[in-house]
C-alpha positions as semicolon CSV with decimal commas, in nm:
position;residue;x (nm);y (nm);z (nm)
1;M;21,067;19,169;12,251
2;K;21,149;18,802;12,156
3;I;21,229;18,712;12,518
4;K;20,891;18,863;12,630
5;L;20,704;18,668;12,365
6;L;20,875;18,346;12,460
7;S;20,805;18,405;12,826
8;V;20,437;18,476;12,760
9;T;20,418;18,164;12,534
10;A;20,581;17,938;12,804
11;C;20,345;18,080;13,068
12;L;20,033;18,005;12,851
13;A;20,165;17,653;12,773
14;A;20,207;17,589;13,145
15;I;19,866;17,715;13,230
16;L;19,695;17,513;12,970
17;T;19,888;17,198;13,079
18;F;19,791;17,234;13,442
19;A;19,432;17,325;13,349
20;G;19,413;16,992;13,164
21;F;19,532;16,797;13,464
22;A;19,289;16,983;13,696
23;S;18,988;16,933;13,480
24;A;19,058;16,567;13,388
25;Q;18,737;16,396;13,272
26;K;18,577;16,115;13,474
27;C;18,671;15,764;13,361
28;T;18,393;15,640;13,133
29;E;18,591;15,497;12,840
30;N;18,655;15,127;12,777
31;G;18,974;15,016;12,946
32;S;18,950;15,250;13,242
33;I;18,879;15,217;13,610
34;K;18,543;15,401;13,662
35;R;18,518;15,389;14,042
36;V;18,693;15,253;14,352
37;S;18,492;15,219;14,681
38;K;18,507;15,054;15,016
39;A;18,213;14,910;15,212
40;S;18,119;14,705;15,510
41;A;17,840;14,445;15,530
42;G;17,791;14,161;15,774
43;K;18,120;14,001;15,879
44;Y;18,313;14,150;15,582
45;E;18,473;14,465;15,451
46;T;18,540;14,511;15,081
47;V;18,727;14,737;14,838
48;T;18,568;14,735;14,495
49;F;18,710;14,840;14,163
50;E;18,464;14,894;13,875
51;V;18,677;14,833;13,568
52;L;18,543;14,905;13,217
53;S;18,718;14,605;13,060
54;K;18,596;14,262;13,001
55;D;18,938;14,110;13,082
56;P;19,140;14,356;13,296
57;N;19,510;14,270;13,362
58;F;19,566;14,302;13,730
59;E;19,776;14,157;14,012
60;I;19,722;14,157;14,389
61;T;20,032;14,117;14,618
62;T;20,128;14,169;14,976
63;A;20,307;14,508;15,012
64;R;20,537;14,664;15,268
65;P;20,614;15,024;15,345
66;P;20,776;15,257;15,261
67;F;20,533;15,375;14,992
68;S;20,566;15,668;14,766
69;E;20,371;15,821;14,479
70;Y;20,510;15,735;14,135
71;G;20,796;15,972;14,040
72;S;20,818;16,112;14,394
73;E;21,074;16,054;14,667
74;K;20,831;16,174;14,931
75;T;20,731;15,882;15,157
76;L;20,357;15,838;15,204
77;R;20,212;15,736;15,534
78;I;19,933;15,496;15,480
79;R;19,720;15,378;15,775
80;G;19,725;15,009;15,847
81;T;19,953;14,736;15,988
82;Y;19,934;14,503;15,686
83;F;19,903;14,605;15,317
84;K;19,780;14,470;14,990
85;S;19,867;14,618;14,650
86;I;19,658;14,596;14,340
87;V;19,819;14,693;14,012
88;F;19,618;14,730;13,693
89;R;19,819;14,722;13,368
90;G;19,712;14,833;13,021
91;I;19,459;15,075;13,178
92;N;19,340;15,412;13,042
93;W;19,515;15,632;13,296
94;T;19,444;15,979;13,173
95;C;19,100;16,026;13,336
96;K;18,994;16,088;13,697
97;I;18,891;15,778;13,881
98;A;18,590;15,832;14,115
99;E;18,669;15,731;14,473
100;S;18,425;15,668;14,760
101;F;18,596;15,583;15,082
102;S;18,357;15,729;15,338
103;A;18,208;15,398;15,456
104;K;18,299;15,320;15,820
105;T;18,530;15,012;15,829
106;A;18,702;14,862;16,133
107;N;18,971;14,658;15,970
108;I;19,037;14,846;15,636
109;K;19,222;15,147;15,747
110;A;19,313;15,315;15,415
111;V;19,277;15,283;15,035
112;K;19,529;15,498;14,856
113;S;19,617;15,550;14,489
114;I;20,000;15,562;14,454
115;E;20,036;15,542;14,076
116;Q;19,830;15,640;13,774
117;F;20,071;15,673;13,487
118;E;20,148;15,527;13,150
119;G;19,883;15,256;13,148
120;Q;19,934;15,153;13,498
121;V;19,724;15,217;13,812
122;E;19,822;15,103;14,161
123;Y;19,630;15,117;14,487
124;I;19,749;15,028;14,834
125;I;19,498;14,888;15,091
126;G;19,602;14,918;15,454
127;Y;19,426;14,697;15,707
128;A;19,470;14,608;16,074
129;K;19,427;14,236;16,130
130;K;19,677;13,980;16,018
131;G;19,520;13,693;15,816
132;S;19,197;13,882;15,752
133;Y;19,234;13,904;15,373
134;V;18,992;13,649;15,233
135;G;19,059;13,687;14,865
136;K;18,920;13,848;14,552
137;T;18,626;13,801;14,313
138;A;18,587;13,919;13,957
139;T;18,216;13,953;13,853
140;S;18,117;14,041;13,498
141;T;17,897;14,347;13,446
142;K;17,742;14,495;13,129
143;R;18,053;14,704;13,054
144;G;18,331;14,526;13,233
145;K;18,420;14,367;13,564
146;L;18,378;14,432;13,933
147;I;18,697;14,333;14,114
148;V;18,629;14,297;14,483
149;L;18,893;14,244;14,757
150;K;18,738;14,096;15,067
151;F;18,858;14,125;15,432
152;R;18,715;13,983;15,754
153;K;18,609;14,253;16,009
């Protein structure tokens, strides 16, 4: 009887835990990344991070494969020949970041989240043309900042 009760309790705990992950709320709190999107306009393509923080802590670096999701040994295949990594630290990571990557882009081949854990969020941007990364801008908004990574087409 005790074993049955423990088994049922363990199953319920597992179900509630996974239900919490599956129904994570959208990021709307201060200190979170609300949305990530890619776009194409004129001679440029962009990846934009809408961060709900006036002074987000982030770093952009050149990255090289192999890539894997945090805590996993499984190698991720991310489209692109060249890669940039953007890491945000001190971020609210327990919510679901809205992603919009449907825009047609010739140079930007992929935008992939590889880490969202313990206050850190990391995205990899794969692109095709060497030397096409122009740089980043950080524009203030009412609730935070728009961090835009810009690439030539």
